[in-house]
Amino acid sequence: MEPGTARIAVDLLGGDDAPAVVVDGALWAMRADPDLHLLLVGPAEVADGLIGALDPVQRTRVTVRPVRAAVGMADHPVAARADSTVRAAVTAVRDGIADAVVSAGATGATVTAAALGLGRWPHVRRPALVATLPAVVGPVVLLDVGGSLEPGPATLARHAVLGAAYAAVAHAVAEPRVGLLSVGTEGGKGDRLRRTAAPLLAAAPLPDGARYVGLVEGYDIASGARADVVVTDGFTGNVLLKAIEGAYALAGGPPASGGAPRAAALLGVAGTVVVCHGAARADDVASGIALAAHLWRRRATDTVSTLLDRAPQAPAKPGDHADRTTDTEVSL
Amino acid sequence: MEPGTARIAVDLLGGDDAPAVVVDGALWAMRADPDLHLLLVGPAEVADGLIGALDPVQRTRVTVRPVRAAVGMADHPVAARADSTVRAAVTAVRDGIADAVVSAGATGATVTAAALGLGRWPHVRRPALVATLPAVVGPVVLLDVGGSLEPGPATLARHAVLGAAYAAVAHAVAEPRVGLLSVGTEGGKGDRLRRTAAPLLAAAPLPDGARYVGLVEGYDIASGARADVVVTDGFTGNVLLKAIEGAYALAGGPPASGGAPRAAALLGVAGTVVVCHGAARADDVASGIALAAHLWRRRATDTVSTLLDRAPQAPAKPGDHADRTTDTEVSL
């Protein structure tokens, strides 16, 4: 674990089994990381229950922001109203009271709250959720896993840059190889989005010695032999991540190198935000908090943003405005 | 194994490692199934090599159709010209000389050849590739895995009917539960295609006591707890299938109930067609031949087609003509 204080705002009411699993996950994280400070955002009595389980020294690392309103999993993202736990957690980061946000609530609501509360990076129309998966030659960074369900080709190209920078910064991957997920590796394979995006990815100036390796296939996610960063739309990435998780469960457990992640980093907003799986268990919440602390300690969000600013942006292309906004994602 | 002769036309030149793995796979299949007859479609010397490895009694179950031209994996599907092995194999089925076709060649070329040579079913604008995967409560039928990369919502609804009929006929699933793959199970989750398709699937009259269970997620493919049939577009299905295969490889091997299939049935054309993985090994080709024989012996294609005719079709909707044709799929 890297040294340094990390102050994480935790959405106590986010997730199918909140607040119980969030409380348990927060307790595990507190005990595992002596430099971790938590800002508990949720009902005071829930926070009090958590604090009651800590020893007096640990308690000095916990503060509480009492908020009562949650966002339901079936709610429209704009339901992330100003007095909801996820909005309050984001506001704490904006105000410098916390360094990062962790929520297991509805992804769309968290993405909306983060984009509204923290602002988006220049040149990134659509934030991306980034998951890191174990691979034979690993790890492999997969994006987007649900931030933008219907990106246009220019967004895929931008996400390629984001993913390359993230692999370098968060996972110390040297000269990341970036692939575009499709149904075959031969040039021209894929649907219209992939065929339009491939030349944009090939032309995109990637940061940090990263290079575009062309089309990759589903196998490459668990293999890692062809690419360190796999770029796809948020719909495909989301169902893929969950299908891989299901496959590991059926195969009798995840590989020794770790299972499918149940926490993902949100890139493209001006702050460190980690989204946990809605069906997160306590250990998933704990790993989400640990990921947020890791990213903060590496100043990953700022560094990725800087790399992005430095990578000259490809000139605007006709596909640039082809993104679609859907009910389950950011709609500003 | 069901009884009854099955005459399978095998594309000797289809696949990355053809003809060697196709020859080996055909030999395995011949030895495993005493009622199997093969029509070998490819160069005479390749067929002769295979025949030379059989005993005299087995040889009576093999005939040869000499054809020299293959379709490359990177070729455009219209490269499936009349004198190619896959077209000749399809023609043999059309002419009643074989009961089914098996090819490990480029999927797009096989789908094109089958649609041109055998004709499509009425009311099915887009053929679907159907894969059967092991699941905790299994099997689960996943479609489309690459037949139609950019279906419109009406095609997804039609594929739901196809998948339900296939689960009942090919796998004897009683009253199949049909789900639409999305990023969450709550109504309204998903991209525009899913949100438009969901009400069409809910309204589609399904055959054989099948019922629509709503949105399902990636986990449900390996779980089977929520649905027996999972419907998605061919792009997503294709990358999913390969990602699950990769996950099993990383997890140390497939589950005891079997790995990700490397052969899929093509539904929507008037004949029995099985597509093997381009990177098929000999055992994959053998399992593709066994699948084709199984489907023929159950008269699965005809029965699915009959069930489809019997299921009243939902009235035409605005989305009906929203399919896109891409380079890697049928373009008639």
PDB file of N, CA, C and O in Angstrom, chain B residues 88-119:
ATOM      1  N   ALA B  88     -20.400 -24.648 -52.335  1.00  0.00           N
ATOM      2  CA  ALA B  88     -20.663 -25.993 -52.850  1.00  0.00           C
ATOM      3  C   ALA B  88     -21.295 -26.869 -51.770  1.00  0.00           C
ATOM      4  O   ALA B  88     -22.180 -27.686 -52.054  1.00  0.00           O
ATOM      5  N   ALA B  89     -20.862 -26.694 -50.527  1.00  0.00           N
ATOM      6  CA  ALA B  89     -21.437 -27.476 -49.429  1.00  0.00           C
ATOM      7  C   ALA B  89     -22.905 -27.104 -49.226  1.00  0.00           C
ATOM      8  O   ALA B  89     -23.769 -27.964 -49.016  1.00  0.00           O
ATOM      9  N   VAL B  90     -23.191 -25.807 -49.303  1.00  0.00           N
ATOM     10  CA  VAL B  90     -24.575 -25.341 -49.173  1.00  0.00           C
ATOM     11  C   VAL B  90     -25.424 -25.881 -50.323  1.00  0.00           C
ATOM     12  O   VAL B  90     -26.565 -26.334 -50.128  1.00  0.00           O
ATOM     13  N   THR B  91     -24.863 -25.855 -51.516  1.00  0.00           N
ATOM     14  CA  THR B  91     -25.597 -26.343 -52.686  1.00  0.00           C
ATOM     15  C   THR B  91     -25.951 -27.821 -52.532  1.00  0.00           C
ATOM     16  O   THR B  91     -27.036 -28.262 -52.924  1.00  0.00           O
ATOM     17  N   ALA B  92     -25.044 -28.580 -51.928  1.00  0.00           N
ATOM     18  CA  ALA B  92     -25.313 -30.005 -51.706  1.00  0.00           C
ATOM     19  C   ALA B  92     -26.535 -30.197 -50.810  1.00  0.00           C
ATOM     20  O   ALA B  92     -27.335 -31.117 -51.013  1.00  0.00           O
ATOM     21  N   VAL B  93     -26.696 -29.324 -49.824  1.00  0.00           N
ATOM     22  CA  VAL B  93     -27.878 -29.406 -48.958  1.00  0.00           C
ATOM     23  C   VAL B  93     -29.125 -28.998 -49.742  1.00  0.00           C
ATOM     24  O   VAL B  93     -30.169 -29.647 -49.675  1.00  0.00           O
ATOM     25  N   ARG B  94     -28.993 -27.939 -50.517  1.00  0.00           N
ATOM     26  CA  ARG B  94     -30.139 -27.481 -51.308  1.00  0.00           C
ATOM     27  C   ARG B  94     -30.615 -28.580 -52.253  1.00  0.00           C
ATOM     28  O   ARG B  94     -31.819 -28.783 -52.446  1.00  0.00           O
ATOM     29  N   ASP B  95     -29.648 -29.332 -52.814  1.00  0.00           N
ATOM     30  CA  ASP B  95     -29.987 -30.364 -53.787  1.00  0.00           C
ATOM     31  C   ASP B  95     -30.356 -31.694 -53.143  1.00  0.00           C
ATOM     32  O   ASP B  95     -30.597 -32.674 -53.846  1.00  0.00           O
ATOM     33  N   GLY B  96     -30.358 -31.735 -51.814  1.00  0.00           N
ATOM     34  CA  GLY B  96     -30.759 -32.965 -51.136  1.00  0.00           C
ATOM     35  C   GLY B  96     -29.680 -34.028 -51.078  1.00  0.00           C
ATOM     36  O   GLY B  96     -29.937 -35.174 -50.712  1.00  0.00           O
ATOM     37  N   ILE B  97     -28.453 -33.653 -51.415  1.00  0.00           N
ATOM     38  CA  ILE B  97     -27.351 -34.613 -51.389  1.00  0.00           C
ATOM     39  C   ILE B  97     -26.766 -34.711 -49.978  1.00  0.00           C
ATOM     40  O   ILE B  97     -26.191 -35.723 -49.600  1.00  0.00           O
ATOM     41  N   ALA B  98     -26.911 -33.647 -49.208  1.00  0.00           N
ATOM     42  CA  ALA B  98     -26.486 -33.665 -47.803  1.00  0.00           C
ATOM     43  C   ALA B  98     -27.620 -33.105 -46.956  1.00  0.00           C
ATOM     44  O   ALA B  98     -28.513 -32.411 -47.460  1.00  0.00           O
ATOM     45  N   ASP B  99     -27.571 -33.425 -45.641  1.00  0.00           N
ATOM     46  CA  ASP B  99     -28.630 -32.968 -44.735  1.00  0.00           C
ATOM     47  C   ASP B  99     -28.265 -31.676 -44.017  1.00  0.00           C
ATOM     48  O   ASP B  99     -29.137 -30.970 -43.516  1.00  0.00           O
ATOM     49  N   ALA B 100     -26.969 -31.400 -43.923  1.00  0.00           N
ATOM     50  CA  ALA B 100     -26.527 -30.224 -43.173  1.00  0.00           C
ATOM     51  C   ALA B 100     -25.128 -29.831 -43.622  1.00  0.00           C
ATOM     52  O   ALA B 100     -24.405 -30.643 -44.204  1.00  0.00           O
ATOM     53  N   VAL B 101     -24.764 -28.580 -43.350  1.00  0.00           N
ATOM     54  CA  VAL B 101     -23.445 -28.043 -43.686  1.00  0.00           C
ATOM     55  C   VAL B 101     -22.693 -27.719 -42.412  1.00  0.00           C
ATOM     56  O   VAL B 101     -23.283 -27.179 -41.474  1.00  0.00           O
ATOM     57  N   VAL B 102     -21.391 -27.991 -42.398  1.00  0.00           N
ATOM     58  CA  VAL B 102     -20.530 -27.529 -41.311  1.00  0.00           C
ATOM     59  C   VAL B 102     -19.336 -26.810 -41.927  1.00  0.00           C
ATOM     60  O   VAL B 102     -18.671 -27.357 -42.811  1.00  0.00           O
ATOM     61  N   SER B 103     -19.085 -25.571 -41.462  1.00  0.00           N
ATOM     62  CA  SER B 103     -17.915 -24.832 -41.935  1.00  0.00           C
ATOM     63  C   SER B 103     -17.275 -24.073 -40.789  1.00  0.00           C
ATOM     64  O   SER B 103     -17.971 -23.512 -39.940  1.00  0.00           O
ATOM     65  N   ALA B 104     -15.958 -24.069 -40.771  1.00  0.00           N
ATOM     66  CA  ALA B 104     -15.217 -23.244 -39.814  1.00  0.00           C
ATOM     67  C   ALA B 104     -14.634 -22.023 -40.522  1.00  0.00           C
ATOM     68  O   ALA B 104     -13.749 -21.359 -40.003  1.00  0.00           O
ATOM     69  N   GLY B 105     -15.156 -21.732 -41.706  1.00  0.00           N
ATOM     70  CA  GLY B 105     -14.691 -20.571 -42.457  1.00  0.00           C
ATOM     71  C   GLY B 105     -15.252 -19.281 -41.887  1.00  0.00           C
ATOM     72  O   GLY B 105     -15.930 -19.273 -40.855  1.00  0.00           O
ATOM     73  N   ALA B 106     -14.983 -18.184 -42.570  1.00  0.00           N
ATOM     74  CA  ALA B 106     -15.450 -16.874 -42.119  1.00  0.00           C
ATOM     75  C   ALA B 106     -16.972 -16.893 -41.968  1.00  0.00           C
ATOM     76  O   ALA B 106     -17.693 -17.300 -42.882  1.00  0.00           O
ATOM     77  N   THR B 107     -17.444 -16.457 -40.797  1.00  0.00           N
ATOM     78  CA  THR B 107     -18.871 -16.511 -40.496  1.00  0.00           C
ATOM     79  C   THR B 107     -19.697 -15.766 -41.536  1.00  0.00           C
ATOM     80  O   THR B 107     -20.713 -16.269 -42.018  1.00  0.00           O
ATOM     81  N   GLY B 108     -19.250 -14.565 -41.885  1.00  0.00           N
ATOM     82  CA  GLY B 108     -20.012 -13.763 -42.832  1.00  0.00           C
ATOM     83  C   GLY B 108     -20.193 -14.480 -44.161  1.00  0.00           C
ATOM     84  O   GLY B 108     -21.275 -14.459 -44.758  1.00  0.00           O
ATOM     85  N   ALA B 109     -19.134 -15.145 -44.621  1.00  0.00           N
ATOM     86  CA  ALA B 109     -19.205 -15.851 -45.898  1.00  0.00           C
ATOM     87  C   ALA B 109     -20.168 -17.033 -45.807  1.00  0.00           C
ATOM     88  O   ALA B 109     -20.936 -17.301 -46.733  1.00  0.00           O
ATOM     89  N   THR B 110     -20.145 -17.738 -44.675  1.00  0.00           N
ATOM     90  CA  THR B 110     -21.036 -18.891 -44.515  1.00  0.00           C
ATOM     91  C   THR B 110     -22.489 -18.432 -44.440  1.00  0.00           C
ATOM     92  O   THR B 110     -23.378 -19.034 -45.055  1.00  0.00           O
ATOM     93  N   VAL B 111     -22.731 -17.358 -43.677  1.00  0.00           N
ATOM     94  CA  VAL B 111     -24.100 -16.850 -43.560  1.00  0.00           C
ATOM     95  C   VAL B 111     -24.600 -16.392 -44.926  1.00  0.00           C
ATOM     96  O   VAL B 111     -25.728 -16.694 -45.332  1.00  0.00           O
ATOM     97  N   THR B 112     -23.745 -15.690 -45.654  1.00  0.00           N
ATOM     98  CA  THR B 112     -24.131 -15.226 -46.986  1.00  0.00           C
ATOM     99  C   THR B 112     -24.410 -16.405 -47.912  1.00  0.00           C
ATOM    100  O   THR B 112     -25.433 -16.439 -48.612  1.00  0.00           O
ATOM    101  N   ALA B 113     -23.511 -17.380 -47.910  1.00  0.00           N
ATOM    102  CA  ALA B 113     -23.682 -18.545 -48.778  1.00  0.00           C
ATOM    103  C   ALA B 113     -24.977 -19.281 -48.441  1.00  0.00           C
ATOM    104  O   ALA B 113     -25.720 -19.704 -49.334  1.00  0.00           O
ATOM    105  N   ALA B 114     -25.268 -19.417 -47.148  1.00  0.00           N
ATOM    106  CA  ALA B 114     -26.463 -20.150 -46.727  1.00  0.00           C
ATOM    107  C   ALA B 114     -27.730 -19.387 -47.105  1.00  0.00           C
ATOM    108  O   ALA B 114     -28.703 -19.975 -47.590  1.00  0.00           O
ATOM    109  N   ALA B 115     -27.711 -18.079 -46.895  1.00  0.00           N
ATOM    110  CA  ALA B 115     -28.903 -17.288 -47.216  1.00  0.00           C
ATOM    111  C   ALA B 115     -29.149 -17.281 -48.715  1.00  0.00           C
ATOM    112  O   ALA B 115     -30.296 -17.402 -49.176  1.00  0.00           O
ATOM    113  N   LEU B 116     -28.073 -17.178 -49.493  1.00  0.00           N
ATOM    114  CA  LEU B 116     -28.215 -17.183 -50.954  1.00  0.00           C
ATOM    115  C   LEU B 116     -28.621 -18.557 -51.465  1.00  0.00           C
ATOM    116  O   LEU B 116     -29.477 -18.684 -52.339  1.00  0.00           O
ATOM    117  N   GLY B 117     -27.994 -19.583 -50.922  1.00  0.00           N
ATOM    118  CA  GLY B 117     -28.169 -20.921 -51.475  1.00  0.00           C
ATOM    119  C   GLY B 117     -29.424 -21.625 -50.989  1.00  0.00           C
ATOM    120  O   GLY B 117     -30.016 -22.427 -51.719  1.00  0.00           O
ATOM    121  N   LEU B 118     -29.826 -21.353 -49.748  1.00  0.00           N
ATOM    122  CA  LEU B 118     -30.960 -22.075 -49.170  1.00  0.00           C
ATOM    123  C   LEU B 118     -32.205 -21.210 -49.059  1.00  0.00           C
ATOM    124  O   LEU B 118     -33.313 -21.722 -48.924  1.00  0.00           O
ATOM    125  N   GLY B 119     -32.013 -19.906 -49.110  1.00  0.00           N
ATOM    126  CA  GLY B 119     -33.142 -18.992 -48.923  1.00  0.00           C
ATOM    127  C   GLY B 119     -33.397 -18.769 -47.445  1.00  0.00           C
ATOM    128  O   GLY B 119     -33.030 -19.585 -46.603  1.00  0.00           O
TER     129      GLY B 119
END
